[in-house]
Amino acid sequence: YTLTSQLPPHPDNGFGGAARVSDQDSDGADDFVVYDGGPTPGFIRFVSGATGTPLRAITVSRESGIGFPVTEIGDATGDGVPDYVLGAPYEAVSHPGGACECGAAYLYDGATLARRWRVVSPHFASYNTFGDSAAPLGDVTADGRADVMIGESGGNMVHAFDGATGAVLLLVLPDSAFR
């Protein structure tokens, strides 16, 4: 099969950025997500790995860069279904010192696709691209829920977050000092 955008043709459309996710349609095959966006809100589409059939979607804003990446982190919500962190590395963020294009990351519930939390970098700096990478950590808090590491490549930092609440667990700063 060949996938194409489901949006009307437009020169500003973007399509791609696929990532593997667990079996969404119970057919025994892993599935994937793909970004399908244009000048208006776009979509993170969950697609059958076996057939290429679109299964469900999250509506996203193109301006924030949300959906790069999409990372399945395990069950952070406690319902037995894997959940997803979506990075938004170009999102504008307000903070006590003003505002910057610092980036954010979101946890989406894998069962309902509802947004559960939003986190931003504990170190605000323009163009640090917080949320440009993410990785599952397993359950480092021993609360029975998945936790996540979120990258900030523009600032050479990574941060660990509690998957259930979004609370900061650990900062790894450029000087390699753990905080």
XYZ file of N, CA, C and O in Angstrom:
716
model
N 0.829 -1.185 0.000
C 0.000 0.000 0.000
C 0.870 1.243 0.000
O 2.016 1.223 0.402
N 0.290 2.346 -0.459
C 0.937 3.648 -0.460
C 0.037 4.613 0.296
O -1.167 4.654 0.046
N 0.621 5.352 1.218
C -0.149 6.331 1.980
C -0.026 7.703 1.347
O 1.040 8.069 0.858
N -1.107 8.453 1.392
C -1.098 9.839 0.945
C -1.885 10.666 1.947
O -2.671 10.147 2.729
N -1.671 11.960 1.897
C -2.387 12.872 2.784
C -3.890 12.774 2.544
O -4.338 12.600 1.409
N -4.656 12.910 3.606
C -6.108 12.939 3.481
C -6.634 14.369 3.422
O -7.839 14.581 3.395
N -5.733 15.346 3.411
C -6.130 16.753 3.351
C -6.234 17.206 1.904
O -5.571 16.658 1.016
N -7.033 18.257 1.631
C -7.079 18.813 0.278
C -5.681 19.316 -0.118
O -4.923 19.786 0.731
N -5.308 19.232 -1.386
C -3.975 19.686 -1.816
C -3.739 21.151 -1.454
O -4.619 21.989 -1.597
N -2.537 21.431 -0.956
C -2.124 22.789 -0.609
C -0.595 22.802 -0.588
O 0.032 21.850 -0.109
N 0.051 23.887 -1.069
C 1.512 23.918 -1.101
C 2.174 23.871 0.280
O 3.340 23.510 0.396
N 1.423 24.226 1.340
C 2.001 24.206 2.687
C 1.731 22.906 3.446
O 2.056 22.807 4.622
N 1.131 21.920 2.801
C 0.873 20.654 3.476
C 2.171 19.939 3.799
O 3.157 20.041 3.066
N 2.152 19.205 4.909
C 3.266 18.346 5.270
C 2.731 16.960 5.561
O 1.667 16.796 6.159
N 3.450 15.950 5.115
C 3.005 14.580 5.324
C 4.240 13.716 5.552
O 5.185 13.766 4.787
N 4.234 12.954 6.628
C 5.364 12.065 6.904
C 5.672 12.037 8.384
O 4.828 12.313 9.228
N 6.906 11.713 8.720
C 7.298 11.640 10.127
C 6.710 10.445 10.831
O 6.207 10.562 11.937
N 6.738 9.278 10.214
C 6.112 8.087 10.774
C 6.896 7.529 11.964
O 8.107 7.653 12.039
N 6.157 6.907 12.896
C 6.746 6.224 14.046
C 5.920 4.976 14.349
O 4.698 4.977 14.191
N 6.580 3.925 14.789
C 5.901 2.679 15.143
C 5.160 2.823 16.464
O 5.662 3.446 17.395
N 3.972 2.238 16.536
C 3.214 2.134 17.779
C 2.695 0.706 17.886
O 2.700 -0.046 16.915
N 2.236 0.344 19.071
C 1.715 -1.000 19.262
C 0.418 -1.204 18.471
O -0.172 -0.260 17.955
N -0.019 -2.441 18.413
C -1.213 -2.834 17.666
C -2.446 -2.074 18.154
O -2.896 -2.246 19.275
N -3.005 -1.232 17.300
C -4.168 -0.411 17.645
C -5.493 -1.064 17.278
O -6.527 -0.741 17.854
N -5.481 -1.972 16.307
C -6.726 -2.538 15.795
C -6.856 -4.043 16.039
O -7.692 -4.705 15.434
N -6.011 -4.567 16.934
C -6.085 -5.973 17.365
C -6.000 -6.973 16.220
O -6.628 -8.030 16.255
N -5.181 -6.636 15.194
C -5.008 -7.581 14.093
C -3.693 -8.364 14.207
O -3.339 -9.132 13.320
N -2.956 -8.130 15.312
C -1.708 -8.850 15.534
C -0.484 -8.190 14.936
O 0.638 -8.665 15.128
N -0.668 -7.098 14.203
C 0.452 -6.396 13.566
C 0.646 -5.035 14.237
O -0.332 -4.356 14.569
N 1.921 -4.642 14.440
C 2.185 -3.303 14.934
C 1.663 -2.281 13.930
O 1.602 -2.546 12.724
N 1.300 -1.120 14.440
C 0.778 -0.060 13.598
C 1.736 1.125 13.646
O 2.837 1.021 14.185
N 1.358 2.255 13.073
C 2.230 3.426 13.099
C 1.402 4.696 13.096
O 0.198 4.665 12.866
N 2.079 5.795 13.397
C 1.465 7.116 13.314
C 2.198 7.900 12.238
O 3.379 7.663 11.963
N 1.486 8.834 11.634
C 2.073 9.690 10.610
C 1.478 11.086 10.763
O 0.301 11.243 11.099
N 2.303 12.113 10.560
C 1.843 13.499 10.603
C 1.222 13.847 9.262
O 1.789 13.575 8.201
N 0.033 14.457 9.304
C -0.685 14.881 8.101
C -1.207 16.278 8.375
O -2.269 16.447 8.975
N -0.446 17.303 7.987
C -0.809 18.666 8.346
C -0.764 19.623 7.187
O -0.118 19.377 6.176
N -1.448 20.730 7.381
C -1.484 21.791 6.390
C -1.485 23.138 7.071
O -1.121 23.254 8.238
N -1.909 24.189 6.359
C -1.904 25.536 6.933
C -2.956 25.696 8.029
O -2.895 26.621 8.819
N -3.911 24.806 8.078
C -4.890 24.770 9.163
C -4.497 23.611 10.073
O -3.530 22.907 9.795
N -5.229 23.374 11.138
C -4.845 22.252 11.999
C -4.648 20.963 11.205
O -5.362 20.692 10.244
N -3.672 20.202 11.652
C -3.366 18.937 11.018
C -3.748 17.781 11.925
O -4.483 17.963 12.905
N -3.207 16.623 11.617
C -3.578 15.419 12.347
C -2.362 14.529 12.564
O -1.482 14.443 11.722
N -2.354 13.865 13.703
C -1.480 12.727 13.917
C -2.384 11.530 13.676
O -3.319 11.283 14.444
N -2.139 10.817 12.588
C -3.024 9.716 12.206
C -2.422 8.378 12.633
O -1.258 8.101 12.348
N -3.214 7.567 13.295
C -2.854 6.196 13.622
C -3.293 5.345 12.440
O -4.449 5.431 12.001
N -2.366 4.537 11.915
C -2.596 3.810 10.674
C -2.287 2.328 10.896
O -1.290 1.984 11.545
N -3.109 1.457 10.319
C -2.872 0.016 10.402
C -1.578 -0.343 9.683
O -1.399 -0.011 8.508
N -0.695 -1.035 10.399
C 0.546 -1.488 9.777
C 0.317 -2.596 8.767
O 1.094 -2.771 7.836
N -0.777 -3.346 8.915
C -1.070 -4.456 8.009
C -1.719 -3.989 6.712
O -1.406 -4.504 5.641
N -2.608 -2.985 6.800
C -3.395 -2.618 5.617
C -3.192 -1.180 5.138
O -3.601 -0.849 4.025
N -2.629 -0.311 5.990
C -2.500 1.102 5.637
C -3.775 1.884 5.866
O -3.863 3.058 5.517
N -4.774 1.286 6.481
C -6.052 1.943 6.736
C -5.927 2.910 7.910
O -5.440 2.521 8.974
N -6.349 4.170 7.755
C -6.373 5.094 8.895
C -7.335 4.572 9.965
O -8.445 4.137 9.647
N -6.905 4.635 11.231
C -7.697 4.090 12.323
C -8.338 5.168 13.191
O -9.502 5.064 13.558
N -7.578 6.189 13.566
C -8.054 7.282 14.403
C -7.020 8.393 14.325
O -5.946 8.206 13.767
N -7.341 9.566 14.891
C -6.428 10.705 14.735
C -6.538 11.667 15.911
O -7.572 11.751 16.571
N -5.434 12.388 16.134
C -5.386 13.497 17.083
C -5.266 14.766 16.255
O -4.396 14.866 15.388
N -6.127 15.747 16.502
C -6.042 17.036 15.814
C -4.956 17.869 16.482
O -4.918 17.981 17.710
N -4.063 18.463 15.689
C -2.937 19.229 16.216
C -2.783 20.554 15.475
O -3.273 20.724 14.373
N -2.051 21.476 16.104
C -1.747 22.775 15.511
C -0.395 22.716 14.821
O 0.600 22.324 15.428
N -0.331 23.121 13.597
C 0.912 23.057 12.840
C 1.984 24.002 13.385
O 3.167 23.676 13.388
N 1.595 25.172 13.859
C 2.553 26.194 14.258
C 3.505 25.736 15.365
O 4.646 26.166 15.439
N 3.037 24.857 16.229
C 3.854 24.431 17.362
C 4.834 23.338 16.992
O 5.732 23.017 17.752
N 4.675 22.752 15.808
C 5.502 21.613 15.437
C 5.056 20.345 16.137
O 5.775 19.357 16.153
N 3.870 20.339 16.745
C 3.435 19.185 17.524
C 3.343 17.938 16.648
O 2.916 17.992 15.512
N 3.803 16.859 17.227
C 3.782 15.592 16.527
C 5.147 15.149 16.054
O 5.294 14.103 15.438
N 6.157 15.920 16.335
C 7.535 15.548 16.013
C 8.329 15.578 17.299
O 8.798 16.633 17.699
N 8.468 14.551 18.037
C 8.084 13.185 17.710
C 6.750 12.800 18.335
O 6.175 13.533 19.121
N 6.302 11.582 17.992
C 5.259 10.870 18.726
C 5.946 9.650 19.308
O 6.562 8.874 18.585
N 5.882 9.500 20.625
C 6.568 8.395 21.298
C 5.594 7.636 22.179
O 4.953 8.229 23.043
N 5.487 6.326 21.944
C 4.686 5.476 22.818
C 5.524 5.183 24.051
O 6.638 4.678 23.931
N 5.014 5.526 25.236
C 5.841 5.404 26.451
C 5.394 4.292 27.390
O 6.024 4.066 28.419
N 4.319 3.588 27.086
C 3.755 2.626 28.015
C 2.545 3.248 28.686
O 2.076 4.311 28.289
N 2.043 2.596 29.719
C 0.812 3.051 30.372
C 1.120 4.065 31.475
O 1.534 3.700 32.560
N 0.892 5.339 31.189
C 1.096 6.407 32.184
C -0.199 6.758 32.914
O -0.157 7.376 33.972
N -1.341 6.363 32.371
C -2.628 6.750 32.950
C -3.246 5.685 33.846
O -4.244 5.945 34.511
N -2.690 4.481 33.842
C -3.177 3.434 34.726
C -4.366 2.654 34.210
O -5.004 1.926 34.959
N -4.671 2.780 32.902
C -5.825 2.064 32.355
C -5.446 0.811 31.572
O -6.307 0.162 30.971
N -4.148 0.480 31.543
C -3.696 -0.718 30.841
C -3.430 -0.521 29.365
O -3.060 -1.470 28.669
N -3.599 0.702 28.848
C -3.396 1.000 27.430
C -2.179 1.917 27.291
O -2.063 2.902 28.031
N -1.254 1.625 26.351
C -0.097 2.506 26.175
C -0.515 3.938 25.821
O -1.482 4.151 25.094
N 0.243 4.902 26.350
C -0.017 6.321 26.122
C 1.095 6.924 25.272
O 2.123 6.292 25.033
N 0.897 8.170 24.819
C 1.790 8.794 23.843
C 2.230 10.177 24.276
O 1.417 10.984 24.719
N 3.521 10.455 24.104
C 4.043 11.803 24.273
C 4.233 12.392 22.886
O 4.874 11.776 22.020
N 3.646 13.567 22.672
C 3.814 14.307 21.430
C 4.649 15.533 21.722
O 4.309 16.331 22.595
N 5.769 15.674 21.033
C 6.596 16.857 21.165
C 6.041 17.999 20.341
O 5.416 17.786 19.305
N 6.278 19.216 20.813
C 5.907 20.442 20.097
C 7.087 21.402 20.206
O 7.020 22.405 20.921
N 8.216 21.087 19.546
C 9.458 21.822 19.787
C 9.471 23.286 19.383
O 10.377 24.012 19.778
N 8.474 23.745 18.645
C 8.456 25.151 18.210
C 7.339 25.944 18.871
O 7.058 27.074 18.478
N 6.719 25.361 19.875
C 5.593 26.036 20.527
C 6.061 27.259 21.310
O 7.064 27.212 22.018
N 5.307 28.351 21.202
C 5.575 29.553 21.997
C 5.130 29.300 23.435
O 4.048 28.774 23.668
N 5.985 29.678 24.392
C 5.742 29.405 25.800
C 5.875 30.698 26.591
O 6.865 31.420 26.458
N 4.880 30.981 27.423
C 4.972 32.112 28.355
C 5.591 31.612 29.650
O 5.309 30.501 30.097
N 6.450 32.426 30.241
C 7.111 32.074 31.502
C 7.321 33.345 32.305
O 7.092 34.443 31.811
N 7.753 33.223 33.569
C 7.885 34.416 34.425
C 8.767 35.518 33.832
O 8.546 36.690 34.093
N 9.742 35.166 33.002
C 10.622 36.178 32.421
C 10.140 36.731 31.096
O 10.804 37.564 30.489
N 8.994 36.260 30.596
C 8.481 36.736 29.313
C 7.899 35.599 28.498
O 7.078 34.840 28.976
N 8.372 35.464 27.273
C 7.892 34.404 26.385
C 9.006 34.038 25.422
O 9.898 34.848 25.149
N 8.966 32.819 24.941
C 9.953 32.385 23.954
C 9.389 31.222 23.154
O 8.413 30.591 23.555
N 9.997 30.979 22.028
C 9.674 29.795 21.239
C 10.543 28.667 21.786
O 11.586 28.331 21.236
N 10.129 28.121 22.918
C 10.935 27.168 23.685
C 10.537 25.723 23.460
O 11.341 24.824 23.655
N 9.269 25.467 23.135
C 8.782 24.113 22.947
C 8.029 23.580 24.147
O 8.117 24.099 25.257
N 7.269 22.522 23.907
C 6.474 21.863 24.941
C 6.324 20.400 24.563
O 6.715 19.986 23.465
N 5.770 19.620 25.477
C 5.443 18.222 25.199
C 4.123 17.901 25.883
O 3.787 18.485 26.920
N 3.381 16.975 25.297
C 2.046 16.632 25.763
C 1.925 15.127 25.940
O 2.443 14.363 25.129
N 1.173 14.714 26.964
C 0.817 13.314 27.114
C -0.610 13.146 26.633
O -1.519 13.875 27.071
N -0.812 12.189 25.723
C -2.139 11.834 25.241
C -2.483 10.431 25.704
O -1.662 9.518 25.609
N -3.706 10.277 26.210
C -4.210 9.001 26.685
C -4.397 8.064 25.485
O -5.087 8.422 24.524
N -3.788 6.896 25.544
C -3.870 5.960 24.422
C -5.251 5.381 24.199
O -5.594 4.986 23.090
N -6.075 5.315 25.241
C -7.425 4.759 25.099
C -8.382 5.761 24.473
O -9.193 5.407 23.607
N -8.290 7.025 24.889
C -9.275 8.031 24.464
C -8.708 9.087 23.516
O -9.474 9.839 22.922
N -7.395 9.182 23.426
C -6.666 10.229 22.694
C -6.900 11.615 23.283
O -6.646 12.631 22.636
N -7.362 11.678 24.529
C -7.517 12.959 25.221
C -6.162 13.417 25.753
O -5.352 12.601 26.195
N -5.940 14.733 25.712
C -4.705 15.286 26.268
C -4.789 15.229 27.787
O -5.759 15.684 28.383
N -3.716 14.699 28.424
C -3.707 14.554 29.886
C -2.866 15.623 30.566
O -3.207 16.078 31.633
N -1.688 15.979 29.989
C -0.875 17.048 30.561
C 0.008 17.672 29.507
O 0.204 17.122 28.434
N 0.496 18.854 29.855
C 1.455 19.606 29.027
C 2.608 19.984 29.929
O 2.405 20.433 31.052
N 3.834 19.797 29.459
C 5.018 20.221 30.202
C 5.880 21.095 29.307
O 5.846 20.997 28.091
N 6.638 21.976 29.957
C 7.607 22.822 29.270
C 8.952 22.644 29.975
O 9.023 22.110 31.082
N 9.984 23.120 29.363
C 11.317 22.994 29.943
C 11.426 23.780 31.241
O 10.940 24.903 31.342
N 12.108 23.213 32.221
C 12.402 23.976 33.432
C 13.430 25.088 33.189
O 13.631 25.942 34.044
N 14.084 25.083 32.007
C 15.086 26.099 31.641
C 14.638 26.778 30.357
O 14.844 26.259 29.270
N 14.013 27.941 30.481
C 13.469 28.624 29.313
C 14.568 29.322 28.531
O 15.318 30.116 29.076
N 14.648 29.018 27.255
C 15.549 29.718 26.347
C 14.998 29.563 24.935
O 14.613 28.454 24.537
N 14.956 30.651 24.197
C 14.428 30.600 22.840
C 15.183 29.603 21.988
O 16.411 29.487 22.081
N 14.431 28.887 21.196
C 14.947 27.938 20.205
C 15.707 26.759 20.816
O 16.533 26.146 20.164
N 15.425 26.422 22.079
C 16.034 25.235 22.666
C 15.340 23.955 22.213
O 15.813 22.877 22.466
N 14.217 24.063 21.553
C 13.456 22.951 20.972
C 13.123 21.848 21.972
O 13.250 20.665 21.679
N 12.662 22.250 23.159
C 12.187 21.267 24.125
C 11.070 20.450 23.487
O 10.180 20.986 22.843
N 11.118 19.149 23.660
C 10.113 18.260 23.087
C 10.511 17.683 21.751
O 9.733 16.976 21.126
N 11.748 17.949 21.283
C 12.148 17.434 19.974
C 12.535 15.957 19.998
O 12.775 15.356 18.956
N 12.579 15.353 21.179
C 12.799 13.915 21.295
C 12.181 13.437 22.602
O 11.989 14.223 23.527
N 11.869 12.161 22.653
C 11.312 11.568 23.873
C 11.627 10.084 23.876
O 11.795 9.477 22.816
N 11.726 9.518 25.073
C 12.002 8.090 25.209
C 11.303 7.561 26.460
O 11.280 8.228 27.489
N 10.746 6.351 26.367
C 10.124 5.761 27.554
C 11.182 5.405 28.586
O 12.290 4.995 28.242
N 10.852 5.581 29.857
C 11.774 5.248 30.945
C 11.343 4.027 31.740
O 12.051 3.609 32.651
N 10.188 3.468 31.447
C 9.627 2.453 32.324
C 9.034 3.152 33.533
O 8.710 4.338 33.490
N 8.939 2.439 34.632
C 8.340 2.997 35.839
C 9.431 3.332 36.855
O 9.675 2.570 37.783
N 10.086 4.474 36.709
C 11.177 4.841 37.629
C 10.664 5.373 38.965
O 11.408 5.403 39.931
N 9.396 5.766 39.032
C 8.828 6.278 40.281
C 8.164 5.189 41.120
O 7.689 5.468 42.222
N 8.108 3.972 40.603
C 7.510 2.827 41.294
C 6.044 3.060 41.678
O 5.577 2.590 42.704
N 5.309 3.800 40.818
C 3.886 4.035 41.068
C 2.999 3.194 40.150
O 1.780 3.364 40.118
N 3.621 2.296 39.376
C 2.865 1.448 38.472
C 2.533 2.102 37.148
O 1.769 1.555 36.358
N 3.133 3.268 36.878
C 2.841 4.001 35.640
C 4.133 4.366 34.919
O 5.161 4.597 35.552
N 4.047 4.446 33.602
C 5.216 4.740 32.780
C 5.673 6.190 32.961
O 4.852 7.100 33.107
N 6.986 6.380 32.951
C 7.592 7.714 33.017
C 8.320 7.974 31.708
O 8.481 7.067 30.876
N 8.774 9.220 31.493
C 9.314 9.579 30.182
C 10.494 10.555 30.301
O 10.527 11.390 31.200
N 11.436 10.427 29.389
C 12.543 11.368 29.230
C 12.226 12.227 28.004
O 11.851 11.695 26.953
N 12.354 13.554 28.140
C 12.070 14.469 27.033
C 13.314 15.294 26.752
O 13.916 15.855 27.665
N 13.699 15.342 25.481
C 14.911 16.029 25.078
C 14.696 17.478 24.699
O 13.596 17.922 24.377
N 15.805 18.200 24.745
C 15.856 19.624 24.407
C 17.205 19.849 23.718
O 18.143 20.360 24.318
N 17.303 19.423 22.463
C 18.609 19.386 21.803
C 19.234 20.760 21.624
O 20.456 20.884 21.669
N 18.414 21.810 21.447
C 18.972 23.146 21.295
C 19.693 23.642 22.533
O 20.559 24.506 22.459
N 19.357 23.092 23.683
C 20.010 23.459 24.938
C 20.902 22.351 25.478
O 21.411 22.463 26.595
N 21.073 21.274 24.693
C 21.881 20.121 25.112
C 21.428 19.586 26.463
O 22.242 19.325 27.345
N 20.101 19.412 26.635
C 19.550 18.953 27.903
C 18.516 17.865 27.668
O 17.905 17.793 26.600
N 18.319 17.032 28.690
C 17.195 16.107 28.747
C 16.588 16.200 30.143
O 17.270 16.565 31.103
N 15.309 15.885 30.224
C 14.591 15.988 31.483
C 13.717 14.756 31.648
O 13.054 14.340 30.700
N 13.680 14.178 32.852
C 12.798 13.060 33.147
C 11.529 13.595 33.806
O 11.596 14.462 34.684
N 10.380 13.064 33.375
C 9.087 13.499 33.898
C 8.281 12.296 34.372
O 8.344 11.222 33.780
N 7.510 12.506 35.427
C 6.564 11.521 35.918
C 5.456 11.398 34.874
O 4.808 12.385 34.529
N 5.251 10.194 34.362
C 4.245 10.006 33.321
C 2.827 10.247 33.794
O 1.984 10.689 33.028
N 2.556 9.979 35.050
C 1.203 10.142 35.575
C 0.839 11.607 35.772
O -0.303 12.006 35.522
N 1.796 12.431 36.205
C 1.487 13.820 36.574
C 2.175 14.880 35.728
O 1.778 16.038 35.739
N 3.258 14.523 35.057
C 4.048 15.506 34.324
C 5.057 16.235 35.199
O 5.740 17.142 34.736
N 5.184 15.848 36.461
C 6.141 16.502 37.368
C 7.577 16.176 36.952
O 7.884 15.066 36.516
N 8.463 17.170 37.110
C 9.882 16.981 36.790
C 10.505 16.028 37.802
O 10.365 16.200 39.013
N 11.218 15.017 37.299
C 11.916 14.063 38.158
C 13.418 14.306 38.186
O 14.052 14.140 39.220
N 13.983 14.668 37.030
C 15.433 14.785 36.906
C 15.773 15.712 35.751
O 15.133 15.654 34.698
N 16.785 16.551 35.956
C 17.302 17.399 34.871
C 18.728 16.967 34.592
O 19.516 16.777 35.519
N 19.056 16.809 33.323
C 20.438 16.552 32.930
C 20.852 17.751 32.088
O 20.398 17.921 30.959
N 21.690 18.618 32.659
C 22.073 19.887 32.047
C 23.359 19.732 31.248
O 24.066 18.736 31.368
N 23.712 20.741 30.436
C 24.881 20.637 29.577
C 26.175 20.326 30.303
O 27.076 19.714 29.755
N 26.294 20.731 31.579
C 27.541 20.462 32.298
C 27.531 19.054 32.905
O 28.402 18.709 33.702
N 26.536 18.232 32.501
C 26.385 16.840 32.955
C 26.079 16.738 34.437
O 26.223 15.666 35.028
N 25.688 17.803 35.075
C 25.315 17.760 36.472
C 23.876 17.288 36.579
O 23.008 17.755 35.878
N 23.620 16.321 37.447
C 22.269 15.857 37.682
C 21.621 16.731 38.738
O 22.250 17.055 39.736
N 20.379 17.130 38.522
C 19.689 18.015 39.480
C 18.349 17.439 39.834
O 17.684 16.877 39.065
